[in-house]
PDB file of C-alpha atoms in Angstrom:
ATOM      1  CA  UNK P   1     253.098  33.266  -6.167  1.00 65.00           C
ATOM      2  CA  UNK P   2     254.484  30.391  -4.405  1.00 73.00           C
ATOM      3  CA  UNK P   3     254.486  30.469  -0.321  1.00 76.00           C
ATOM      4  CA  UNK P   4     256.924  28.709   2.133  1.00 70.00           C
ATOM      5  CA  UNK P   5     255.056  28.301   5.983  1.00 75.00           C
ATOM      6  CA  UNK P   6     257.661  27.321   8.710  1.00 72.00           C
ATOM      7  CA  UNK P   7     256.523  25.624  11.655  1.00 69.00           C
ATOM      8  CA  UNK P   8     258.260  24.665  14.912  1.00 67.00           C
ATOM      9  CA  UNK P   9     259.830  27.049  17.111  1.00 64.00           C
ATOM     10  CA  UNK P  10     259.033  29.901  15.151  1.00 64.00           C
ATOM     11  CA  UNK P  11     256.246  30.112  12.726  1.00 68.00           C
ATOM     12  CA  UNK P  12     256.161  31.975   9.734  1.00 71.00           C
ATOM     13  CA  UNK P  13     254.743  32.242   6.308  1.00 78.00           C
ATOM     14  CA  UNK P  14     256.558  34.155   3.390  1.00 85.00           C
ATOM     15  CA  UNK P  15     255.644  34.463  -0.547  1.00 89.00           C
ATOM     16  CA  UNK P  16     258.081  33.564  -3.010  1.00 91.00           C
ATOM     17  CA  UNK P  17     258.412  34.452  -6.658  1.00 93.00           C
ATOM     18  CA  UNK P  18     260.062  32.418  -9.484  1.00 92.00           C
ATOM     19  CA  UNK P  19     261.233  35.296 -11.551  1.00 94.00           C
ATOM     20  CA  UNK P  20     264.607  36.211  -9.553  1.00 94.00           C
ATOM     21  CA  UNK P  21     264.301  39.559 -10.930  1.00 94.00           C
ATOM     22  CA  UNK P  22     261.599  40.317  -8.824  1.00 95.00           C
ATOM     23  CA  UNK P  23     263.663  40.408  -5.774  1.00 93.00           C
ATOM     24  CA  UNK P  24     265.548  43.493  -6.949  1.00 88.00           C
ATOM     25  CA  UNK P  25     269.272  43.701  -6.186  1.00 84.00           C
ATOM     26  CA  UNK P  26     269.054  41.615  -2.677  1.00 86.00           C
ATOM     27  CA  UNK P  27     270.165  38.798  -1.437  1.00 91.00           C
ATOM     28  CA  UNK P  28     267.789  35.500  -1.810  1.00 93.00           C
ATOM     29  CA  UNK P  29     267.102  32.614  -0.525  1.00 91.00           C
ATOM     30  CA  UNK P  30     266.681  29.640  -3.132  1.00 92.00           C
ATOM     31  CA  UNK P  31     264.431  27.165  -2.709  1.00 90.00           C
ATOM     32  CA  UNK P  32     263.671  23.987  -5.110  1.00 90.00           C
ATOM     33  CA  UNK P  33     260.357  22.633  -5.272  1.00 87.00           C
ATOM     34  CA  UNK P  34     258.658  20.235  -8.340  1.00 87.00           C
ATOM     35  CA  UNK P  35     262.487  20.871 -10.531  1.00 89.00           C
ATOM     36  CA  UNK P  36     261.411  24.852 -10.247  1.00 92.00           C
ATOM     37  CA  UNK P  37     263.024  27.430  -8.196  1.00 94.00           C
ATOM     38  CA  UNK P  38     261.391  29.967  -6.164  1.00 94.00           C
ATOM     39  CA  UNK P  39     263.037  33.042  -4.408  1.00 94.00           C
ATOM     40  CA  UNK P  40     262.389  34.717  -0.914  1.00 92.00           C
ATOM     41  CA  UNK P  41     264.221  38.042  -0.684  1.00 93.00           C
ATOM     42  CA  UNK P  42     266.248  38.717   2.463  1.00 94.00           C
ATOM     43  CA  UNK P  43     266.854  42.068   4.239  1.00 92.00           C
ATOM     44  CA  UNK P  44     269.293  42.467   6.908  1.00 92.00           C
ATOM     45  CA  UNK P  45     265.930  44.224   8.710  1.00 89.00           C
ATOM     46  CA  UNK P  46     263.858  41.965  10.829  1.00 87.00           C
ATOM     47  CA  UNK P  47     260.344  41.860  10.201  1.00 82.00           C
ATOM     48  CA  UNK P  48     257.813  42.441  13.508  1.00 78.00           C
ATOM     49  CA  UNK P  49     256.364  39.452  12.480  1.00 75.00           C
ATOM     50  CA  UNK P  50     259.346  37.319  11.719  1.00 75.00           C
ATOM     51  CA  UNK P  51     261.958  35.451  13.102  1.00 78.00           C
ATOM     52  CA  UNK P  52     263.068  32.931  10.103  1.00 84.00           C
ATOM     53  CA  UNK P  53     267.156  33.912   9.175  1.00 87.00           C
ATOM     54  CA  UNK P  54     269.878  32.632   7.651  1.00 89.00           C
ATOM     55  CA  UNK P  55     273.395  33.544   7.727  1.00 91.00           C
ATOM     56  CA  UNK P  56     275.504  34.168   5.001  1.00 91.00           C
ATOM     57  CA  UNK P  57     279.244  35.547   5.684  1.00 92.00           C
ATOM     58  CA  UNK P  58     278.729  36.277   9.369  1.00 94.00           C
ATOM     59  CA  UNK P  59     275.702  38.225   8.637  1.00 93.00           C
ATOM     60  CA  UNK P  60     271.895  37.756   9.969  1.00 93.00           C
ATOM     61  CA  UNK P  61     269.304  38.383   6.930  1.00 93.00           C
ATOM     62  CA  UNK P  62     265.971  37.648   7.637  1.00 91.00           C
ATOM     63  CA  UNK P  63     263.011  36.066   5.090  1.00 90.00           C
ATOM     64  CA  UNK P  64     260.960  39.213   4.182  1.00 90.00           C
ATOM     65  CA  UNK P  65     257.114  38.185   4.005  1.00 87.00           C
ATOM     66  CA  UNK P  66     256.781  39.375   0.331  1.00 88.00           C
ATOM     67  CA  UNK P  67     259.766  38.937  -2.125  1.00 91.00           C
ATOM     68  CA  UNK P  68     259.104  41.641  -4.501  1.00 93.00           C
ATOM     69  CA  UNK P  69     260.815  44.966  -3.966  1.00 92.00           C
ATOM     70  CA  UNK P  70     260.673  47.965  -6.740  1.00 94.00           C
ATOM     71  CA  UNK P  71     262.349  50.582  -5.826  1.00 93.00           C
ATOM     72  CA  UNK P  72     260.756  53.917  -6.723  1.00 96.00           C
ATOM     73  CA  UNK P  73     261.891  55.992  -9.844  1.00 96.00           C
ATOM     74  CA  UNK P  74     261.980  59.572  -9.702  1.00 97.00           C
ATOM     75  CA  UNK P  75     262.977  61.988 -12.127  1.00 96.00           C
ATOM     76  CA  UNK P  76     262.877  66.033 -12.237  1.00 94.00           C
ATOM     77  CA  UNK P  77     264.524  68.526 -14.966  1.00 93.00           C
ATOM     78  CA  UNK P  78     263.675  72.335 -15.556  1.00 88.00           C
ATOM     79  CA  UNK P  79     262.212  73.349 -18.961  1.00 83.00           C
ATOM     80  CA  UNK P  80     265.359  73.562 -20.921  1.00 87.00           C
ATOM     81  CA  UNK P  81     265.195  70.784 -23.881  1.00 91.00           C
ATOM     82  CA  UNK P  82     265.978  67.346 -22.684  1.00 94.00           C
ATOM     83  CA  UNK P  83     265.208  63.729 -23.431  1.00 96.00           C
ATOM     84  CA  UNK P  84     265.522  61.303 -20.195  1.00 96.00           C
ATOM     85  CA  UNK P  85     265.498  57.321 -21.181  1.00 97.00           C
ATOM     86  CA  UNK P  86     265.020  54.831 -17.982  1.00 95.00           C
ATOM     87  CA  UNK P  87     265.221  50.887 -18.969  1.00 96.00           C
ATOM     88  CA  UNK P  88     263.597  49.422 -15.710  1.00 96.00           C
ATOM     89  CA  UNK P  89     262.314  45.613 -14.694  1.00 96.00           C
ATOM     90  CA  UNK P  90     258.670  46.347 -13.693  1.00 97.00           C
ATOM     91  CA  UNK P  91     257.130  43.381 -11.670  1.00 96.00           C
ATOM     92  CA  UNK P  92     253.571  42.561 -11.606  1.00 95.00           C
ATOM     93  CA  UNK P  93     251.362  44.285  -9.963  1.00 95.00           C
ATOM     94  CA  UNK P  94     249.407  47.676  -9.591  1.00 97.00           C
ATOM     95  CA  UNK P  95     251.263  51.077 -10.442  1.00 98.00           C
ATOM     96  CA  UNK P  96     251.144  54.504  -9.454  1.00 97.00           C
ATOM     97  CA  UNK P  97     252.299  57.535 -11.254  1.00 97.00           C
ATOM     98  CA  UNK P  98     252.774  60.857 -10.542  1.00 95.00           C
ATOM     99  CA  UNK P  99     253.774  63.320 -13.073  1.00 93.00           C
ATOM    100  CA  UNK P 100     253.822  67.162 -12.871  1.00 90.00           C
ATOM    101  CA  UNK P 101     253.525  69.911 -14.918  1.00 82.00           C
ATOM    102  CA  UNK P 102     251.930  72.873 -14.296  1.00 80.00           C
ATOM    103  CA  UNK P 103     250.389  70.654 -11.624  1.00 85.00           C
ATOM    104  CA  UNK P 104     250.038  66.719 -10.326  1.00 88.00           C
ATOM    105  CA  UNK P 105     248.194  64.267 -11.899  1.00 89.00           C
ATOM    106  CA  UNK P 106     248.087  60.686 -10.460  1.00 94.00           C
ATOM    107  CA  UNK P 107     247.194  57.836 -12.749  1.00 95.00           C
ATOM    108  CA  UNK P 108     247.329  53.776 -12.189  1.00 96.00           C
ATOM    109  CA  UNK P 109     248.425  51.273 -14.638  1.00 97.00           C
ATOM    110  CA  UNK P 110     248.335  47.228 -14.217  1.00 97.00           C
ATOM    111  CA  UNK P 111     250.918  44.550 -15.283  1.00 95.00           C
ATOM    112  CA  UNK P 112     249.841  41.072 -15.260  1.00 94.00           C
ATOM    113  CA  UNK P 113     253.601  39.538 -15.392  1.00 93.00           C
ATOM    114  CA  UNK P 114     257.008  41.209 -14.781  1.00 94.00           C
ATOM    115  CA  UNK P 115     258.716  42.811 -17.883  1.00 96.00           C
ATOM    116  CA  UNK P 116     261.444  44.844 -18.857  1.00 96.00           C
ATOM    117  CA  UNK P 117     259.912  48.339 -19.584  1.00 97.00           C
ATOM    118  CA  UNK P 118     261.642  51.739 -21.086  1.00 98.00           C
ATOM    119  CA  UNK P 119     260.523  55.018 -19.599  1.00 97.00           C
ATOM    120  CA  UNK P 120     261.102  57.950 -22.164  1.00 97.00           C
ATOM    121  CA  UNK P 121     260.348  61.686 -20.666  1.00 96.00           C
ATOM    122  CA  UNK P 122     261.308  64.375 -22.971  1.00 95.00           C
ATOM    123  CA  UNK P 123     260.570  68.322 -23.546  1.00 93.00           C
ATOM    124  CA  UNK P 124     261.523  70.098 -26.533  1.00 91.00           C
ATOM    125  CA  UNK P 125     260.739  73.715 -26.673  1.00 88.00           C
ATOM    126  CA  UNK P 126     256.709  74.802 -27.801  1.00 85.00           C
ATOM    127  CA  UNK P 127     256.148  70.920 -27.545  1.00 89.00           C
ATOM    128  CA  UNK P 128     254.509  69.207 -24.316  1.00 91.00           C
ATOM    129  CA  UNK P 129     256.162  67.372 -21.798  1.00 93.00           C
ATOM    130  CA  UNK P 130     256.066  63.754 -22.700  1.00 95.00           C
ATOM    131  CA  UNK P 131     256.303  60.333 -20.453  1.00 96.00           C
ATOM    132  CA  UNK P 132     256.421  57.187 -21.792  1.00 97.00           C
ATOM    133  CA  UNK P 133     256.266  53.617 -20.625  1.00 98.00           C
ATOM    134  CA  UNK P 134     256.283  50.723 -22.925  1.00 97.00           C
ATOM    135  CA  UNK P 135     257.424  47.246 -23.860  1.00 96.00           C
ATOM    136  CA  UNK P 136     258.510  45.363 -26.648  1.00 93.00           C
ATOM    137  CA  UNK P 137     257.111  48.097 -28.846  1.00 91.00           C
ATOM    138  CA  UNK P 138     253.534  48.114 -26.653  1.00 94.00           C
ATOM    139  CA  UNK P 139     252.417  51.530 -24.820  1.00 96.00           C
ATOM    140  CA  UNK P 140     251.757  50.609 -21.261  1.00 96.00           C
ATOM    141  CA  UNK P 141     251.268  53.987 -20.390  1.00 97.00           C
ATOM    142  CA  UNK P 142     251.759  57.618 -21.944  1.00 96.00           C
ATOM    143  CA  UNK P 143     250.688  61.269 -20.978  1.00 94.00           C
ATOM    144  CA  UNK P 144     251.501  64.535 -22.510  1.00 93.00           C
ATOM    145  CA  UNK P 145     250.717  67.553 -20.739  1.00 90.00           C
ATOM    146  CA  UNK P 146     252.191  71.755 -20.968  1.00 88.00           C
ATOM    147  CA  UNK P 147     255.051  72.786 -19.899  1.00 85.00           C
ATOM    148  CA  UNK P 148     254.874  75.010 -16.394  1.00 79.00           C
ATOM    149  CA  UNK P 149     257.353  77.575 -15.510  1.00 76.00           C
ATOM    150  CA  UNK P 150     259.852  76.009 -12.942  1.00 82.00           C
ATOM    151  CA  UNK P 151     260.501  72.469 -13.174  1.00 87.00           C
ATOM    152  CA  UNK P 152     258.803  69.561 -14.562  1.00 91.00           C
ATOM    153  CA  UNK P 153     259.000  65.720 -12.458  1.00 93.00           C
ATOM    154  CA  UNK P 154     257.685  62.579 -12.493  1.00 95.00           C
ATOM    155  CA  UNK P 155     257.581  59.209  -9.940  1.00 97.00           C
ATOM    156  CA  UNK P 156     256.527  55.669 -10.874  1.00 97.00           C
ATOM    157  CA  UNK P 157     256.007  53.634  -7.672  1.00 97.00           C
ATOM    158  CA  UNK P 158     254.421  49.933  -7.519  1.00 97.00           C
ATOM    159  CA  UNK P 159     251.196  49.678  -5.411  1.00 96.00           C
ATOM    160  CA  UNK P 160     251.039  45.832  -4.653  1.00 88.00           C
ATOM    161  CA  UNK P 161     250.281  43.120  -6.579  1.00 86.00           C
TER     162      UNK P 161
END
């Protein structure tokens, strides 16, 4: 990952990425180094430890330390039949899921570079409850597990890189 570091009257380092997708839906700041571009989300929330802005349209955004933002995906459904399909752009990095059944299991997986994943999590009556995560016909994750009474969920949340 690429890093900026500001000196003068405010100091600051911040990571960039070069996969814009990384960034999530914000707003970015662009920078060109070596004919490649590298990205440095903005927030409109100022970092304790930051006071590099810009401002685009009348509005303050501030340079967020680390550029990569996944939000969270969370999905719950009671035990009739159903078959859920999530296409999602997972960056690198460490993940977390949690999936429950008749109870919660955690379970990590790692990505070495961002990719665009599909997240599949079915029931069908007698079977198990299945989730799914995979890539360009690769399994990057799967679990199976028995159906509990109420409600079944699962959450997928990125740990760091």
């Amino acid at each position: 990952m690429a890093n900026i570091t500001v000196t003068g009257a405010s100091t600051g380092s911040f990571n960039m990425t070069d996969e814009i997708r990384d960034i999530g839906n914000n707003k970015y700041l662009k920078v060109a180094m070596s004919d490649k571009s590298y990205y440095a989300r903005l927030s409109t929330e100022k970092p304790a430890n930051n006071n590099m802005f810009v401002i685009i349209d009348n509005t303050k955004y501030y340079v967020q330390q680390n550029p990569i933002l996944f939000e969270p995906v969370h999905y719950e459904h009671d035990y009739g039949n159903f078959e859920q399909r999530f296409t999602v752009w997972l960056p690198k990095g460490r993940y977390l899921v949690e999936f429950n059944t008749t109870n919660t299991t955690t379970d990590t997986f790692t990505i070495p570079s961002g990719l665009n994943a599909m997240i599949l999590y079915s029931y069908r009556r007698g079977n198990s409850v299945q989730l799914a995560i995979g890539s360009d016909g690769s399994r990057i994750f799967y679990k199976a597990r028995e159906a509990g009474r109420h409600q079944t969920w699962f959450t997928l949340s990125r740990q760091g890189d």
